[in-house]
Backbone as a printed PyTorch tensor [residue, N CA C, xyz], in Angstrom:
tensor([[[  0.8000,  -1.1280,   0.1160],
         [ -0.2640,   0.1090,   0.1640],
         [  0.9410,   1.1190,  -0.1910]],

        [[  0.0920,   2.3410,  -0.6280],
         [  1.1490,   3.5670,  -0.9250],
         [  0.3100,   4.6120,  -1.0970]],

        [[  0.4070,   5.5540,  -0.3480],
         [ -0.4460,   6.9910,  -0.8340],
         [ -0.2740,   7.4990,  -1.8180]],

        [[ -1.0790,   7.9630,  -2.9550],
         [ -0.8080,   8.5820,  -4.1600],
         [ -2.0450,   9.3760,  -4.3730]],

        [[ -1.7830,  10.3980,  -5.2400],
         [ -2.9150,  11.4420,  -5.9960],
         [ -3.6670,  10.2450,  -6.9180]],

        [[ -4.9280,  10.7250,  -6.5940],
         [ -5.9990,   9.9450,  -7.3090],
         [ -6.6460,  10.8540,  -8.4120]],

        [[ -6.5120,  10.7130,  -9.6780],
         [ -6.7080,  11.7920, -10.5530],
         [ -8.4890,  11.6300, -10.5100]],

        [[ -9.3420,  10.7930, -10.4880],
         [-10.6940,  10.5370, -10.3840],
         [-11.2630,  10.9930,  -9.1850]],

        [[-10.8440,  10.9160,  -7.8310],
         [-11.3420,  11.1500,  -6.3740],
         [-10.5350,  12.5910,  -6.1050]],

        [[ -9.7130,  13.0570,  -6.7890],
         [ -9.0570,  14.5570,  -6.7610],
         [ -8.3830,  14.7320,  -5.4310]],

        [[ -7.9350,  13.7140,  -4.7300],
         [ -6.8990,  13.6920,  -3.4670],
         [ -6.3130,  12.5680,  -3.3660]],

        [[ -5.4210,  12.7830,  -2.4700],
         [ -4.4940,  11.5020,  -1.9810],
         [ -4.9990,  10.3470,  -1.3860]],

        [[ -4.7260,   9.4110,  -1.7050],
         [ -5.8630,   8.0810,  -1.2210],
         [ -4.5610,   6.9070,  -1.0490]],

        [[ -4.8820,   6.1000,  -0.1660],
         [ -4.1430,   4.8980,  -0.0360],
         [ -4.1620,   3.9690,  -1.3890]],

        [[ -3.4370,   3.4890,  -2.0310],
         [ -3.3110,   2.7290,  -3.4430],
         [ -2.8130,   1.4970,  -3.1130]],

        [[ -3.5080,   0.4860,  -3.6840],
         [ -3.2870,  -1.0370,  -3.3170],
         [ -2.3080,  -1.5290,  -4.1900]],

        [[ -1.1680,  -2.4530,  -3.8710],
         [ -0.1700,  -3.1620,  -4.5440],
         [ -0.8840,  -4.3880,  -5.3940]],

        [[  0.0140,  -5.0600,  -5.8320],
         [ -0.8960,  -6.1760,  -6.7070],
         [ -1.2180,  -7.1580,  -6.0050]],

        [[ -0.4710,  -7.5360,  -4.7070],
         [ -0.9720,  -8.4550,  -3.8380],
         [ -2.3850,  -8.2330,  -3.4020]],

        [[ -2.4750,  -6.8530,  -2.9990],
         [ -3.6760,  -6.6700,  -2.1190],
         [ -4.9120,  -6.3820,  -3.1910]],

        [[ -4.4960,  -6.2260,  -4.2120],
         [ -5.3880,  -5.8500,  -5.2810],
         [ -6.1540,  -6.9000,  -5.6700]],

        [[ -5.2790,  -8.2720,  -5.4640],
         [ -5.9710,  -9.4350,  -6.1630],
         [ -6.8550,  -9.7990,  -5.0700]],

        [[ -6.8540,  -9.6350,  -3.6440],
         [ -7.5860,  -9.8340,  -2.6770],
         [ -8.7550,  -9.2990,  -3.0840]],

        [[ -8.8350,  -7.6150,  -3.2580],
         [ -9.7890,  -6.7690,  -3.2140],
         [-10.3900,  -7.0730,  -4.5600]],

        [[ -9.9600,  -7.5930,  -5.4620],
         [-10.7050,  -7.9480,  -7.0000],
         [-11.7060,  -8.9990,  -6.5130]],

        [[-11.2080, -10.2770,  -5.7050],
         [-11.5190, -11.2990,  -5.4870],
         [-12.8940, -10.8740,  -4.7560]],

        [[-12.8700, -10.0130,  -3.8660],
         [-14.1800,  -9.4660,  -2.8620],
         [-15.0120,  -8.7390,  -3.6820]],

        [[-14.7040,  -8.3150,  -4.6560],
         [-15.4280,  -7.2320,  -5.3850],
         [-16.2690,  -8.3540,  -6.3690]],

        [[-15.7890,  -9.0890,  -6.9580],
         [-16.2550, -10.1260,  -7.8380],
         [-17.4980, -10.9700,  -6.8570]],

        [[-17.0790, -11.3240,  -5.4250],
         [-18.1300, -12.3250,  -4.5830],
         [-19.1800, -11.3320,  -4.5190]],

        [[-18.8030, -10.1290,  -4.3840],
         [-20.1200,  -9.1870,  -4.1160],
         [-20.9270,  -8.9180,  -5.1240]],

        [[-20.6670,  -9.3620,  -6.5500],
         [-21.6570,  -9.4230,  -7.6750],
         [-21.9820, -10.7340,  -7.6300]],

        [[-21.5630, -11.7190,  -7.4200],
         [-21.8840, -13.0220,  -7.0970],
         [-22.7780, -13.6000,  -6.2990]],

        [[-22.6130, -13.0400,  -5.0740],
         [-23.2880, -13.5150,  -3.8620],
         [-24.4270, -12.4830,  -3.5770]],

        [[-24.4180, -10.9850,  -3.8610],
         [-25.2650, -10.0850,  -3.5170],
         [-26.7590, -10.3030,  -4.5280]],

        [[-27.6870,  -9.4520,  -3.8270],
         [-29.1290,  -9.5890,  -4.7000],
         [-29.3100,  -8.3620,  -4.8720]],

        [[-30.3160,  -8.1500,  -5.8120],
         [-30.6500,  -6.8420,  -6.7540],
         [-30.8880,  -5.7360,  -5.7060]],

        [[-31.7620,  -6.3290,  -4.5690],
         [-32.3850,  -5.2560,  -3.8580],
         [-31.4440,  -4.7170,  -2.6440]],

        [[-30.1500,  -5.2740,  -2.6040],
         [-29.4020,  -4.6380,  -1.5150],
         [-28.8100,  -3.3130,  -1.8650]],

        [[-28.0050,  -2.7810,  -1.0350],
         [-27.8190,  -1.5500,  -1.2520],
         [-26.1020,  -1.9030,  -1.8220]],

        [[-25.2240,  -1.0580,  -2.5570],
         [-24.0720,  -1.5040,  -2.6060],
         [-23.2350,  -1.6190,  -1.6180]],

        [[-23.2650,  -0.5600,  -0.4320],
         [-22.6820,  -0.7180,   0.8950],
         [-23.0380,  -2.1210,   1.5560]],

        [[-24.2890,  -2.8050,   1.6160],
         [-24.3170,  -3.9140,   1.8680],
         [-23.8350,  -5.0150,   1.0070]],

        [[-23.8210,  -4.8510,  -0.2480],
         [-23.4860,  -6.1570,  -1.3110],
         [-21.9390,  -6.1920,  -1.1860]],

        [[-21.1340,  -5.0390,  -1.1990],
         [-19.7470,  -5.2040,  -1.0710],
         [-19.1140,  -5.0730,   0.2710]],

        [[-19.9160,  -5.1830,   1.2230],
         [-19.3090,  -4.8360,   2.8190],
         [-18.0380,  -5.5350,   3.1970]],

        [[-17.8680,  -7.1210,   2.8490],
         [-16.2940,  -7.4310,   2.7650],
         [-15.4940,  -6.8010,   2.2570]],

        [[-15.5040,  -6.2290,   0.9260],
         [-14.5570,  -5.3920,   0.1260],
         [-14.2030,  -3.9600,   0.9060]],

        [[-15.6090,  -3.1570,   1.4530],
         [-14.8590,  -2.1890,   1.9090],
         [-14.1900,  -2.2660,   3.4120]],

        [[-14.8440,  -3.1540,   3.8460],
         [-14.1570,  -3.8750,   5.1910],
         [-12.6460,  -4.1180,   5.0160]],

        [[-12.4330,  -4.8070,   4.0290],
         [-11.0630,  -5.2330,   3.6410],
         [-10.2050,  -3.8800,   3.2810]],

        [[-10.7110,  -2.8900,   2.9920],
         [ -9.9570,  -1.8800,   2.2930],
         [ -9.5170,  -0.9440,   3.7460]],

        [[-10.7540,  -0.9020,   4.4760],
         [-10.5560,  -0.0940,   5.6630],
         [ -9.4550,  -0.5710,   6.4610]],

        [[ -9.8750,  -1.9210,   6.7720],
         [ -8.9250,  -2.3570,   7.8820],
         [ -7.2310,  -2.3470,   7.1450]],

        [[ -7.1230,  -2.4420,   5.5520],
         [ -6.0990,  -2.6990,   5.6290],
         [ -5.2280,  -0.6120,   5.4760]],

        [[ -6.1090,  -0.0420,   5.1500],
         [ -5.4380,   1.0880,   4.9560],
         [ -6.1050,   2.2000,   6.0690]],

        [[ -7.0870,   2.0230,   6.6100],
         [ -7.5430,   2.9850,   7.5480],
         [ -8.4730,   4.2010,   6.9320]],

        [[ -8.4570,   3.9040,   5.8300],
         [ -9.1670,   4.7670,   4.8280],
         [-10.5200,   4.6180,   4.7090]],

        [[-11.7890,   5.0510,   4.8880],
         [-13.1500,   4.6760,   5.1360],
         [-13.5990,   5.0240,   3.5060]],

        [[-13.7330,   4.1610,   2.7590],
         [-13.9250,   4.2280,   1.2680],
         [-15.8260,   3.6980,   1.3560]],

        [[-16.4660,   4.5610,   0.3520],
         [-17.7410,   4.2150,   0.6900],
         [-18.5530,   3.4390,  -1.0410]],

        [[-17.5230,   3.9370,  -1.8180],
         [-17.5920,   3.5420,  -3.1350],
         [-16.7060,   2.3020,  -3.5680]],

        [[-17.3780,   0.9350,  -3.5550],
         [-16.5200,  -0.2670,  -4.1460],
         [-16.1040,   0.2810,  -5.5760]],

        [[-16.7260,   0.6820,  -6.0110],
         [-15.8490,   0.8650,  -7.5320],
         [-14.5480,   1.7320,  -7.3960]],

        [[-14.5460,   2.7500,  -6.5170],
         [-13.2880,   3.5210,  -6.4200],
         [-12.0820,   2.5420,  -5.9200]],

        [[-12.4840,   1.7760,  -5.3230],
         [-11.5220,   0.7670,  -4.6160],
         [-10.4940,   0.2830,  -5.7560]],

        [[-11.5560,  -0.3290,  -6.7810],
         [-11.0080,  -0.8890,  -8.1490],
         [-10.0150,  -0.0050,  -8.7820]],

        [[-10.0210,   1.3560,  -8.8430],
         [ -9.1870,   2.0040,  -9.5770],
         [ -7.7600,   2.6060,  -8.5440]],

        [[ -8.1090,   2.2020,  -7.5040],
         [ -6.9280,   2.6210,  -6.5980],
         [ -5.8410,   1.3350,  -6.3800]],

        [[ -5.2670,   1.2620,  -7.4520],
         [ -4.3570,   0.4150,  -7.6730],
         [ -2.9840,   0.7170,  -8.1520]],

        [[ -1.7520,   0.7740,  -7.8910],
         [ -0.5250,   1.5080,  -7.8070],
         [ -0.1580,   1.4570,  -9.4240]],

        [[ -0.3570,  -0.0580,  -9.9970],
         [  0.1270,  -0.3160, -11.2580],
         [ -0.6410,   0.6490, -12.4280]],

        [[ -1.7020,   1.2510, -12.2520],
         [ -2.3780,   1.7580, -12.9510],
         [ -1.9750,   3.0400, -13.6590]],

        [[ -1.0160,   3.7230, -12.2930],
         [ -0.4630,   4.9190, -12.6220],
         [  1.1760,   4.9920, -12.7520]],

        [[  1.5390,   5.8800, -13.5140],
         [  3.0470,   6.1560, -13.7050],
         [  3.6070,   6.5380, -12.4730]],

        [[  5.0340,   6.6910, -12.8550],
         [  5.9080,   7.3110, -11.9140],
         [  5.0820,   8.4040, -11.7510]],

        [[  6.2190,   9.2790, -10.3720],
         [  5.9580,  10.6840, -10.0660],
         [  6.4480,  11.7630, -10.7990]],

        [[  5.6050,  12.7080, -11.3490],
         [  6.3450,  13.5720, -11.8930],
         [  7.5150,  14.1100, -11.2830]],

        [[  8.4000,  14.8390, -12.1670],
         [  9.4490,  15.4740, -11.7830],
         [  9.8040,  16.8600, -11.4480]],

        [[  8.3770,  17.5750, -11.5320],
         [  7.9070,  18.8810, -11.4130],
         [  6.9980,  18.8780, -10.3820]],

        [[  5.9390,  18.3150, -10.2700],
         [  5.1110,  18.2800,  -9.1690],
         [  4.9200,  17.0010,  -8.1810]],

        [[  5.0980,  15.9650,  -8.5000],
         [  5.4860,  14.6790,  -7.8870],
         [  4.2620,  13.8820,  -7.8170]],

        [[  3.1460,  14.5470,  -8.6080],
         [  2.0830,  13.8550,  -8.5980],
         [  2.3580,  12.6430,  -9.5400]],

        [[  1.6580,  11.6990,  -9.3060],
         [  1.8010,  10.5780, -10.5850],
         [  1.3180,  10.7590, -11.9010]],

        [[  2.0040,  10.1180, -13.0360],
         [  1.1120,  10.5540, -14.4770],
         [  0.0800,   9.5550, -14.3530]],

        [[ -0.8550,   9.9510, -15.3370],
         [ -1.7740,   9.2570, -15.2420],
         [ -1.8930,   7.7690, -15.8860]],

        [[ -0.7710,   7.3330, -16.6440],
         [ -0.6880,   6.1050, -16.7890],
         [  0.9220,   5.7030, -16.8260]],

        [[  1.1010,   4.3950, -16.9080],
         [  2.4880,   4.2400, -16.7690],
         [  3.6190,   4.7700, -18.1680]],

        [[  2.5830,   4.8950, -19.1580],
         [  3.2320,   5.1900, -20.4200],
         [  3.1110,   6.7090, -20.9230]],

        [[  2.4050,   7.1470, -19.7220],
         [  2.3490,   8.9260, -20.1180],
         [  3.4810,   9.5810, -20.1350]],

        [[  3.4740,  10.7040, -21.1180],
         [  4.7630,  11.5010, -21.3370],
         [  4.4670,  13.1420, -21.1430]],

        [[  3.1670,  13.3630, -20.3760],
         [  2.7290,  14.9570, -20.1400],
         [  2.1000,  14.4710, -18.9880]],

        [[  2.2310,  15.6450, -17.8330],
         [  1.9030,  15.5830, -16.5150],
         [  0.3660,  16.1820, -16.6800]],

        [[ -0.7920,  15.8710, -16.2430],
         [ -1.9250,  16.4510, -16.5100],
         [ -2.3420,  17.7920, -15.5510]],

        [[ -1.3190,  17.5990, -14.3560],
         [ -1.5180,  18.5520, -13.0350],
         [ -0.5430,  19.4450, -13.4240]],

        [[  0.5090,  19.6630, -13.9390],
         [  1.3950,  20.8910, -13.9890],
         [  2.0180,  20.8710, -15.5350]],

        [[  1.4260,  20.5400, -16.3610],
         [  1.9920,  20.1360, -17.8060],
         [  3.2620,  20.0580, -18.2340]],

        [[  3.9900,  19.2980, -17.2280],
         [  5.5680,  19.0090, -17.1970],
         [  5.4660,  17.9870, -18.3920]],

        [[  6.3630,  18.0810, -19.3090],
         [  6.7340,  16.9480, -20.5960],
         [  7.6890,  15.9720, -19.9490]],

        [[  7.6630,  14.8020, -19.8690],
         [  8.6190,  13.8640, -19.3630],
         [  9.6950,  13.7070, -20.5480]],

        [[ 10.9350,  13.6700, -19.8280],
         [ 12.0390,  13.4900, -20.6770],
         [ 11.9410,  12.3300, -21.8660]],

        [[ 12.3370,  12.5210, -22.9810],
         [ 12.2880,  11.1700, -23.6530],
         [ 13.1890,   9.9490, -23.2080]],

        [[ 12.4900,   9.1760, -23.2090],
         [ 13.1020,   7.7760, -23.1470],
         [ 13.4860,   7.0840, -24.2800]],

        [[ 14.4640,   6.4700, -24.3840],
         [ 14.9220,   5.4350, -25.4230],
         [ 14.0060,   4.2350, -25.6690]],

        [[ 13.6070,   4.2300, -26.9110],
         [ 12.7750,   3.2600, -27.3260],
         [ 13.6430,   2.0370, -28.0870]],

        [[ 13.3090,   0.9450, -27.6750],
         [ 14.1510,  -0.3020, -28.3330],
         [ 13.3090,  -0.4910, -29.5840]],

        [[ 13.7970,  -0.1340, -30.8210],
         [ 13.0280,  -0.3660, -32.0940],
         [ 13.5760,  -1.6170, -32.6590]],

        [[ 14.5340,  -2.6920, -31.9970],
         [ 14.5480,  -3.8840, -32.7130],
         [ 13.5810,  -4.6300, -32.0800]],

        [[ 12.8550,  -4.3580, -31.2120],
         [ 11.6440,  -5.5020, -30.6460],
         [ 10.3790,  -4.9650, -31.8210]],

        [[ 10.4160,  -3.7170, -32.0730],
         [  9.4090,  -3.1220, -32.8040],
         [  9.6890,  -3.4190, -34.3200]],

        [[ 10.6080,  -3.6540, -34.7300],
         [ 10.9250,  -3.8070, -36.3950],
         [ 10.9740,  -4.7710, -36.7830]],

        [[ 11.0260,  -6.1310, -35.7120],
         [ 11.3300,  -7.4350, -36.1320],
         [ 10.0630,  -7.8230, -37.0470]],

        [[ 10.3300,  -8.8410, -37.9790],
         [  9.2670,  -9.1170, -38.8060],
         [  8.1040,  -9.9090, -38.1840]],

        [[  7.1240,  -9.5460, -38.5350],
         [  5.9650, -10.3680, -37.8130],
         [  5.6820, -11.5300, -38.7770]],

        [[  5.1920, -12.4390, -37.8170],
         [  5.0810, -13.7320, -38.7470],
         [  3.7220, -13.2240, -39.8160]],

        [[  3.7750, -13.9130, -41.2530],
         [  2.5230, -13.5120, -42.0750],
         [  1.2930, -14.0290, -41.2900]],

        [[  0.0220, -13.4880, -41.7500],
         [ -1.1320, -13.8060, -41.3670],
         [ -1.7620, -14.8630, -42.3930]],

        [[ -2.5480, -15.8490, -41.7110],
         [ -2.8690, -16.7910, -42.4820],
         [ -3.2940, -16.6160, -43.8620]],

        [[ -3.8280, -15.6430, -44.2930],
         [ -4.4430, -15.2890, -45.6070],
         [ -3.3580, -14.8740, -46.5240]],

        [[ -2.1780, -14.2790, -45.8580],
         [ -1.0460, -13.9200, -46.7780],
         [ -0.3460, -15.0460, -47.1350]],

        [[ -0.3630, -16.0760, -46.5390],
         [  0.3610, -17.2340, -46.9710],
         [ -0.7570, -18.0000, -48.2130]],

        [[ -1.7910, -17.6730, -48.6750],
         [ -2.3290, -17.8800, -49.8160],
         [ -2.0400, -16.9010, -50.6550]],

        [[ -1.8560, -15.7930, -50.7250],
         [ -1.4100, -14.7390, -51.3870],
         [ -0.0960, -15.2520, -52.3370]],

        [[  0.5930, -15.9220, -51.2930],
         [  2.2730, -15.9480, -51.8150],
         [  2.0460, -17.0680, -52.4810]],

        [[  1.2170, -18.1410, -52.1910],
         [  0.7770, -19.1100, -52.9220],
         [  0.4940, -19.3320, -54.2920]],

        [[ -0.4110, -18.0240, -54.6280],
         [ -1.1130, -17.6840, -55.6430],
         [  0.0850, -17.0290, -56.6820]],

        [[  0.8460, -16.3470, -56.1650],
         [  1.9170, -15.6930, -56.6350],
         [  2.5840, -16.3890, -57.4610]],

        [[  3.1410, -17.6960, -56.9960],
         [  4.1460, -18.7310, -57.3500],
         [  3.4630, -19.4850, -58.7520]],

        [[  2.4950, -19.5210, -58.6240],
         [  1.8470, -20.1140, -59.9270],
         [  1.7090, -19.3250, -61.2500]]])
């Protein structure tokens, strides 16, 4: 768990690491499987909300919000304002407008010849005739 800025909530909240997120995801799924339509969200996802509060000390009322409080969804901290980039691949900080320094791209992986599609094999056979 780590406290990070959440773009959707517009505040700093506890974010889950992958192990914690797996447990939360399982509890979220169980809420859909075992809950009834007549139940409120708070009752239906009580196990998830309790797990998050016990783990983080932060009382969240929205189970959907917990599912986007995942560290791996966000990028590294901005060099200028220290808020996380919105995604791991983001090159522009939405908070302060800082542009991330260019990173070196490995073009050898990008330029490797892809295997021909199944239909391209037929085109090659027809040309040989």
